[in-house]
Short mmCIF file of C-alpha atoms and ligand atoms in Angstrom, two decimals:
data_model
loop_
_atom_site.label_atom_id
_atom_site.label_comp_id
_atom_site.label_asym_id
_atom_site.label_seq_id
_atom_site.Cartn_x
_atom_site.Cartn_y
_atom_site.Cartn_z
CA MET A 1 17.78 -17.15 13.34
CA GLY A 2 17.70 -14.45 16.17
CA ALA A 3 15.15 -12.26 15.11
CA LYS A 4 11.66 -12.39 15.47
CA LEU A 5 9.16 -12.97 12.41
CA LEU A 6 6.80 -9.72 11.72
CA GLU A 7 3.83 -11.31 10.02
CA GLY A 8 1.22 -9.45 8.19
CA ARG A 9 -1.62 -12.28 8.35
CA PRO A 10 -2.45 -12.37 12.19
CA ILE A 11 -2.41 -8.57 12.23
CA ALA A 12 -4.72 -8.64 8.69
CA LEU A 13 -7.20 -10.73 10.18
CA LYS A 14 -7.48 -8.61 13.43
CA ILE A 15 -8.25 -5.50 11.49
CA LYS A 16 -10.48 -7.54 9.00
CA GLU A 17 -12.57 -8.16 12.23
CA ALA A 18 -12.45 -5.05 13.18
CA LEU A 19 -13.54 -3.55 10.04
CA LYS A 20 -16.50 -6.31 9.51
CA LYS A 21 -18.03 -5.23 12.66
CA GLU A 22 -17.56 -1.50 11.83
CA ILE A 23 -19.18 -2.07 8.52
CA GLU A 24 -22.54 -3.84 9.94
CA LEU A 25 -22.77 -0.95 11.94
CA LEU A 26 -22.40 1.78 8.93
CA LYS A 27 -24.49 -0.27 7.03
CA GLN A 28 -27.47 -0.24 9.56
CA ASN A 29 -26.42 3.33 10.10
CA TYR A 30 -26.63 4.30 6.23
CA LYS A 31 -28.81 1.87 4.81
CA LYS A 32 -26.37 1.37 2.23
CA THR A 33 -23.63 -0.91 1.54
CA PRO A 34 -19.63 -0.02 0.91
CA TYR A 35 -18.84 -0.50 -2.70
CA PHE A 36 -15.79 -0.41 -4.84
CA VAL A 37 -14.83 -0.62 -8.39
CA CYS A 38 -11.50 -2.15 -9.50
CA ILE A 39 -10.37 -0.69 -13.06
CA HIS A 40 -8.15 -3.94 -14.79
CA VAL A 41 -6.88 -2.73 -18.74
CA GLY A 42 -5.47 -5.36 -20.19
CA GLU A 43 -3.69 -8.51 -18.49
CA ASN A 44 -1.19 -8.64 -15.95
CA PRO A 45 -0.36 -11.86 -13.94
CA ALA A 46 0.69 -9.91 -10.87
CA SER A 47 -2.37 -7.49 -11.17
CA GLU A 48 -4.96 -10.86 -11.56
CA ALA A 49 -3.45 -11.98 -8.28
CA TYR A 50 -4.17 -9.19 -6.25
CA CYS A 51 -7.74 -8.49 -7.77
CA LYS A 52 -8.35 -12.42 -6.42
CA ALA A 53 -7.20 -11.17 -3.10
CA GLN A 54 -9.17 -7.76 -3.19
CA ILE A 55 -12.65 -10.42 -4.27
CA LYS A 56 -11.82 -12.55 -1.46
CA ALA A 57 -11.38 -9.60 0.97
CA ALA A 58 -14.38 -7.82 0.22
CA GLU A 59 -16.61 -10.95 0.55
CA GLU A 60 -15.31 -11.48 3.90
CA LEU A 61 -16.28 -8.28 4.77
CA GLY A 62 -19.05 -7.73 3.35
CA ILE A 63 -18.23 -4.84 0.90
CA LEU A 64 -19.58 -4.85 -2.79
CA TYR A 65 -16.99 -5.35 -5.50
CA ASP A 66 -16.91 -5.16 -9.03
CA LEU A 67 -14.10 -6.07 -11.25
CA ARG A 68 -14.44 -3.85 -14.47
CA ARG A 69 -12.08 -5.38 -17.26
CA LEU A 70 -10.89 -2.85 -20.38
CA PRO A 71 -9.34 -3.92 -23.43
CA LYS A 72 -5.62 -3.60 -23.48
CA GLU A 73 -5.75 -1.05 -26.52
CA THR A 74 -7.81 1.44 -24.20
CA SER A 75 -6.95 4.60 -24.80
CA GLN A 76 -6.11 7.18 -22.13
CA GLU A 77 -9.41 9.45 -22.74
CA VAL A 78 -11.77 6.53 -22.78
CA LEU A 79 -10.27 5.46 -19.44
CA ILE A 80 -10.43 9.03 -18.02
CA LYS A 81 -14.28 9.07 -19.28
CA TYR A 82 -14.86 6.00 -17.60
CA ILE A 83 -13.55 7.00 -14.13
CA GLU A 84 -15.51 10.49 -14.56
CA ASP A 85 -18.69 8.51 -14.83
CA LEU A 86 -17.58 6.31 -11.49
CA ASN A 87 -16.87 9.51 -9.41
CA LYS A 88 -20.24 10.47 -10.54
CA ASP A 89 -22.37 7.90 -9.61
CA ASN A 90 -23.17 7.84 -5.91
CA SER A 91 -23.27 4.05 -5.26
CA VAL A 92 -20.11 3.91 -5.95
CA SER A 93 -17.94 4.53 -2.69
CA GLY A 94 -14.25 3.70 -4.18
CA ILE A 95 -12.39 3.38 -7.69
CA ILE A 96 -9.13 1.50 -7.61
CA ILE A 97 -6.87 1.21 -11.14
CA GLN A 98 -4.74 -2.09 -11.32
CA MET A 99 -1.12 -1.27 -12.08
CA PRO A 100 0.78 -1.59 -14.50
CA LEU A 101 -0.96 0.27 -17.33
CA PRO A 102 -0.27 -0.47 -21.00
CA PRO A 103 1.70 2.24 -22.38
CA GLN A 104 -0.60 4.54 -24.01
CA ILE A 105 -1.73 5.52 -20.32
CA ASP A 106 0.16 7.73 -18.16
CA GLY A 107 0.20 5.65 -14.77
CA LYS A 108 1.56 8.45 -12.88
CA MET A 109 -1.07 10.98 -13.66
CA ILE A 110 -4.31 8.66 -13.80
CA SER A 111 -5.01 8.51 -10.41
CA ARG A 112 -5.73 12.62 -10.53
CA PHE A 113 -8.71 11.89 -12.21
CA ILE A 114 -10.32 9.50 -9.67
CA LYS A 115 -12.55 12.10 -6.94
CA PRO A 116 -10.24 12.25 -4.19
CA GLU A 117 -12.70 11.35 -1.80
CA LYS A 118 -12.93 7.97 -4.12
CA ASP A 119 -9.11 7.32 -4.54
CA ILE A 120 -8.98 4.40 -2.30
CA GLU A 121 -5.45 3.93 -2.85
CA GLY A 122 -4.70 7.41 -1.71
CA LEU A 123 -2.22 8.37 -4.84
CA HIS A 124 -4.35 11.44 -5.82
CA PRO A 125 -2.44 14.72 -5.11
CA GLU A 126 -4.88 15.62 -2.53
CA ASN A 127 -4.55 12.65 -0.50
CA ILE A 128 -0.50 12.92 -0.78
CA GLY A 129 -0.52 16.40 0.23
CA ASN A 130 -3.13 15.96 3.17
CA LEU A 131 -0.42 13.22 4.04
CA ILE A 132 2.46 15.59 4.13
CA PHE A 133 0.17 18.24 6.48
CA GLY A 134 -0.62 14.95 8.70
CA LYS A 135 -3.88 14.82 8.11
CA LYS A 136 -6.38 11.87 8.89
CA GLY A 137 -7.61 10.29 5.39
CA VAL A 138 -6.70 7.46 2.70
CA VAL A 139 -3.09 6.81 3.24
CA PRO A 140 -1.31 4.43 0.03
CA CYS A 141 -2.18 0.64 1.11
CA THR A 142 1.55 -0.62 0.86
CA PRO A 143 2.94 2.31 2.95
CA ALA A 144 0.22 2.07 5.38
CA ALA A 145 0.65 -1.85 5.86
CA ALA A 146 4.68 -0.95 6.70
CA MET A 147 3.82 1.09 9.29
CA GLU A 148 1.41 -1.16 11.10
CA LEU A 149 3.84 -3.91 10.98
CA LEU A 150 6.29 -1.30 12.57
CA GLU A 151 3.48 -0.55 15.49
CA SER A 152 3.14 -4.09 15.47
CA THR A 153 6.50 -4.62 17.48
CA GLY A 154 5.54 -1.87 20.07
CA ILE A 155 8.88 -0.30 19.71
CA ASP A 156 8.56 3.32 20.28
CA LEU A 157 9.34 4.82 16.82
CA TYR A 158 9.93 8.53 17.95
CA GLY A 159 13.57 9.87 16.93
CA LYS A 160 14.68 6.40 15.57
CA GLU A 161 16.94 6.01 13.00
CA ALA A 162 14.95 4.66 9.51
CA VAL A 163 16.29 4.09 6.59
CA VAL A 164 14.00 3.32 3.48
CA VAL A 165 15.45 1.89 0.22
CA GLY A 166 13.21 2.87 -3.12
CA HIS A 167 11.74 6.03 -3.52
CA SER A 168 8.49 5.29 -6.09
CA GLU A 169 5.30 7.17 -5.94
CA ILE A 170 3.40 4.18 -4.35
CA VAL A 171 5.87 2.88 -1.40
CA GLY A 172 8.73 4.76 -0.85
CA LYS A 173 8.02 8.48 -0.79
CA PRO A 174 4.77 8.00 0.83
CA LEU A 175 6.24 5.95 3.81
CA VAL A 176 9.05 8.87 4.20
CA LEU A 177 5.92 11.09 5.06
CA LEU A 178 4.43 8.27 7.28
CA LEU A 179 7.61 7.69 9.05
CA LEU A 180 8.23 11.87 9.64
CA ASN A 181 5.04 12.28 10.88
CA ARG A 182 5.91 9.65 13.66
CA PHE A 183 8.78 11.88 14.01
CA VAL A 184 11.34 9.28 13.06
CA THR A 185 14.79 10.26 11.24
CA THR A 186 14.24 9.01 7.73
CA THR A 187 16.83 8.90 5.00
CA VAL A 188 15.78 7.56 1.48
CA CYS A 189 18.32 5.55 -0.28
CA HIS A 190 17.36 5.11 -4.07
CA ILE A 191 19.10 3.85 -7.34
CA ALA A 192 21.72 6.75 -7.35
CA THR A 193 22.73 5.83 -3.64
CA GLY A 194 23.51 1.95 -4.60
CA GLU A 195 25.22 2.95 -8.27
CA ARG A 196 27.48 5.15 -5.69
CA GLY A 197 27.96 1.86 -3.64
CA ALA A 198 26.71 3.84 -0.23
CA LEU A 199 23.70 1.41 0.09
CA PRO A 200 26.06 -0.46 3.35
CA GLU A 201 26.90 2.78 5.22
CA HIS A 202 23.39 3.91 4.98
CA VAL A 203 21.58 0.47 6.14
CA ALA A 204 24.45 -0.19 8.54
CA ARG A 205 22.68 3.25 10.54
CA ALA A 206 19.17 1.70 10.35
CA GLU A 207 17.47 1.23 13.21
CA VAL A 208 14.21 0.49 10.97
CA LEU A 209 15.23 -0.51 7.60
CA ILE A 210 12.21 -0.50 5.09
CA VAL A 211 13.10 -2.03 1.11
CA ALA A 212 11.12 -1.56 -1.51
CA VAL A 213 12.95 -2.04 -4.68
CA GLY A 214 12.09 -5.05 -6.55
CA LYS A 215 15.80 -6.73 -6.53
CA PRO A 216 16.56 -10.35 -5.12
CA ASN A 217 18.74 -9.81 -2.41
CA LEU A 218 20.01 -6.67 -3.11
CA ILE A 219 20.60 -5.90 0.82
CA LYS A 220 23.23 -8.34 2.08
CA GLY A 221 22.27 -9.57 5.76
CA GLU A 222 25.81 -8.71 7.06
CA TRP A 223 24.86 -4.82 6.33
CA VAL A 224 21.72 -5.18 8.73
CA ARG A 225 22.58 -3.52 12.24
CA GLU A 226 21.64 -5.49 15.30
CA ASP A 227 18.09 -5.48 16.66
CA ALA A 228 17.11 -3.75 13.50
CA ILE A 229 13.39 -4.01 12.62
CA VAL A 230 13.20 -5.25 9.10
CA ILE A 231 10.49 -4.79 6.62
CA ASP A 232 10.94 -6.02 3.10
CA ILE A 233 8.41 -4.70 0.82
CA GLY A 234 9.50 -6.44 -2.35
CA ILE A 235 8.27 -9.19 -3.99
CA ASN A 236 10.75 -11.37 -6.95
CA ARG A 237 10.27 -14.26 -8.53
CA VAL A 238 13.57 -16.38 -8.52
CA GLY A 239 12.82 -19.76 -10.00
CA ASP A 240 9.53 -21.22 -8.57
CA LYS A 241 9.94 -18.95 -5.32
CA ILE A 242 9.08 -15.72 -4.09
CA VAL A 243 11.67 -13.75 -2.38
CA GLY A 244 11.84 -10.47 -1.16
CA ASP A 245 15.05 -7.72 -1.46
CA VAL A 246 17.05 -8.74 1.44
CA GLU A 247 19.17 -11.62 2.18
CA PHE A 248 16.92 -13.19 4.60
CA ASP A 249 18.40 -15.64 6.37
CA LYS A 250 21.86 -13.69 7.17
CA ALA A 251 19.56 -10.70 8.12
CA ALA A 252 17.46 -12.98 10.17
CA GLU A 253 20.82 -13.48 12.37
CA ARG A 254 21.12 -9.88 12.95
CA ALA A 255 18.19 -8.16 13.26
CA GLY A 256 15.64 -8.19 16.14
CA TRP A 257 12.33 -8.33 14.08
CA ILE A 258 12.25 -9.23 10.47
CA THR A 259 9.04 -9.53 7.62
CA PRO A 260 9.14 -12.93 5.90
CA VAL A 261 8.29 -12.79 1.87
CA PRO A 262 5.87 -13.88 1.14
CA GLY A 263 3.58 -13.19 4.19
CA GLY A 264 4.58 -9.92 5.42
CA VAL A 265 3.70 -7.04 4.11
CA GLY A 266 1.43 -8.55 1.47
CA PRO A 267 -1.30 -9.80 3.52
CA LEU A 268 -1.63 -6.47 5.11
CA THR A 269 -1.48 -4.42 1.76
CA VAL A 270 -5.62 -6.20 1.24
CA ALA A 271 -6.46 -5.12 4.21
CA MET A 272 -5.22 -1.52 4.47
CA LEU A 273 -7.03 -1.18 1.31
CA MET A 274 -10.37 -2.39 2.72
CA ARG A 275 -9.70 -0.07 5.48
CA ASN A 276 -9.68 2.68 3.05
CA VAL A 277 -12.99 1.77 1.09
CA VAL A 278 -14.37 1.92 4.78
CA GLU A 279 -13.23 5.61 5.22
CA ALA A 280 -14.04 6.68 1.70
CA PHE A 281 -17.60 5.62 2.64
CA LYS A 282 -17.95 7.31 5.53
CA MET A 283 -16.23 10.58 4.33
CA GLN A 284 -18.85 10.60 1.42
CA MET A 285 -21.47 9.49 4.00
CA THR A 286 -20.68 12.50 6.58
CA SER A 287 -20.78 14.98 3.21
CA GLU A 288 -23.96 13.98 1.89
CA SER A 289 -25.60 14.03 5.15
CA LYS A 290 -24.85 17.93 5.51
CA GLN A 291 -26.11 18.46 2.35
P1 NAD B 1 9.83 1.15 -8.49
O1 NAD B 1 10.17 0.18 -9.76
O2 NAD B 1 8.47 2.14 -8.52
O3 NAD B 1 10.86 1.68 -7.60
C1 NAD B 1 12.11 1.20 -7.15
C2 NAD B 1 12.58 1.71 -6.46
O4 NAD B 1 14.15 0.84 -6.28
C3 NAD B 1 13.35 3.27 -7.09
O5 NAD B 1 12.87 4.21 -6.19
C4 NAD B 1 14.20 2.78 -7.57
O6 NAD B 1 15.60 4.02 -7.58
C5 NAD B 1 15.59 2.16 -5.93
N1 NAD B 1 16.48 0.91 -6.98
C6 NAD B 1 16.55 0.55 -8.24
N2 NAD B 1 17.82 -0.09 -7.65
C7 NAD B 1 18.03 -0.01 -6.66
C8 NAD B 1 19.78 -0.30 -5.99
N3 NAD B 1 20.57 -1.06 -6.66
N4 NAD B 1 20.14 0.49 -4.77
C9 NAD B 1 18.53 1.20 -4.43
N5 NAD B 1 17.86 1.63 -4.90
C10 NAD B 1 17.45 1.37 -5.67
O7 NAD B 1 9.36 -0.21 -7.68
P2 NAD B 1 7.67 -0.30 -6.80
O8 NAD B 1 6.75 0.21 -7.10
O9 NAD B 1 7.81 0.94 -5.24
O10 NAD B 1 7.57 -1.41 -5.91
C11 NAD B 1 8.80 -1.95 -5.20
C12 NAD B 1 9.55 -3.54 -4.68
O11 NAD B 1 7.84 -3.47 -3.80
C13 NAD B 1 8.64 -4.46 -6.18
O12 NAD B 1 9.02 -5.72 -5.86
C14 NAD B 1 7.38 -4.49 -5.64
O13 NAD B 1 7.02 -5.88 -6.43
C15 NAD B 1 6.77 -4.27 -4.62
N6 NAD B 1 5.52 -4.47 -4.23
C16 NAD B 1 5.06 -5.14 -3.10
C17 NAD B 1 3.99 -4.75 -2.58
C18 NAD B 1 2.87 -5.27 -1.41
O14 NAD B 1 1.96 -5.06 -0.96
N7 NAD B 1 3.81 -6.07 -0.98
C19 NAD B 1 2.98 -3.30 -2.95
C20 NAD B 1 3.49 -2.64 -4.18
C21 NAD B 1 5.39 -2.74 -4.39
#
């Protein structure tokens, strides 16, 4: 393996240490503790794992956390009312809704019912709008994690050629905005690019390659550009193993940097969520003190 490993855990640790100190100061200043609520509708093993990671991180950092479980038959109207009550509750700094949601609820629409300043996933249209204008605020967690990993290489991103594979609302699209805000020349590939057989030619140009699809070994190692930075966001269960979307061993022979899966983006995503809770808390405290 020629590539250096881009591991998420050491960076997550540093971020959490800094957050812990900041939270202590915030508690002293405002006599109030950041507190977020996670709404989990129905049952889903992947969501359970993410909830557990949230609880652990919140406990480590001194953030209050509440997991609210709603039955799988909860209607969209009931969920919206539930969110609106949390919006009105001044003790709640942040709200996260676990995805996927049962089919009777429109998962793509639901974030807009969370008050933007409590939207700790950064998916409310107002927060996505702020991202377009490059305004500081809450940024979707997984794209923010990918940017942290890129920054950690110390490589100047200005003018670099990036290729993002995957254009979902929660990962690919916000990531493109974050890259553009850093003046990275960015190409986005998606299912139609794949169907056209054009992935290899795009991937071959990428000095920065970020993949978020959810298909094991979709990106062949031999396509990867020499010395590229490869961030693999994909999480796929193959037998008893978790693998990414990139053919790791072969890609690692060509890349300059590569994330392991697991152990790359995943551990940083929760740290980014905790950072968003703190940002949301600070925004609310500032606006309360202005009133
Ligand atoms: P999604 O299903 O919403 O989107 C998948 C994207 O891949 C779409 O843009 C689609 O057009 C594209 N695509 C599908 N087949 C393709 C092909 N053959 N060629 C090119 N593009 C193709 O998925 P998502 O929610 O963005 O998640 C993507 C992956 O990232 C999943 O494996 C998910 O588990 C993982 N993920 C990881 C984290 C983390 O914290 N590490 C967070 C979120 C998602």
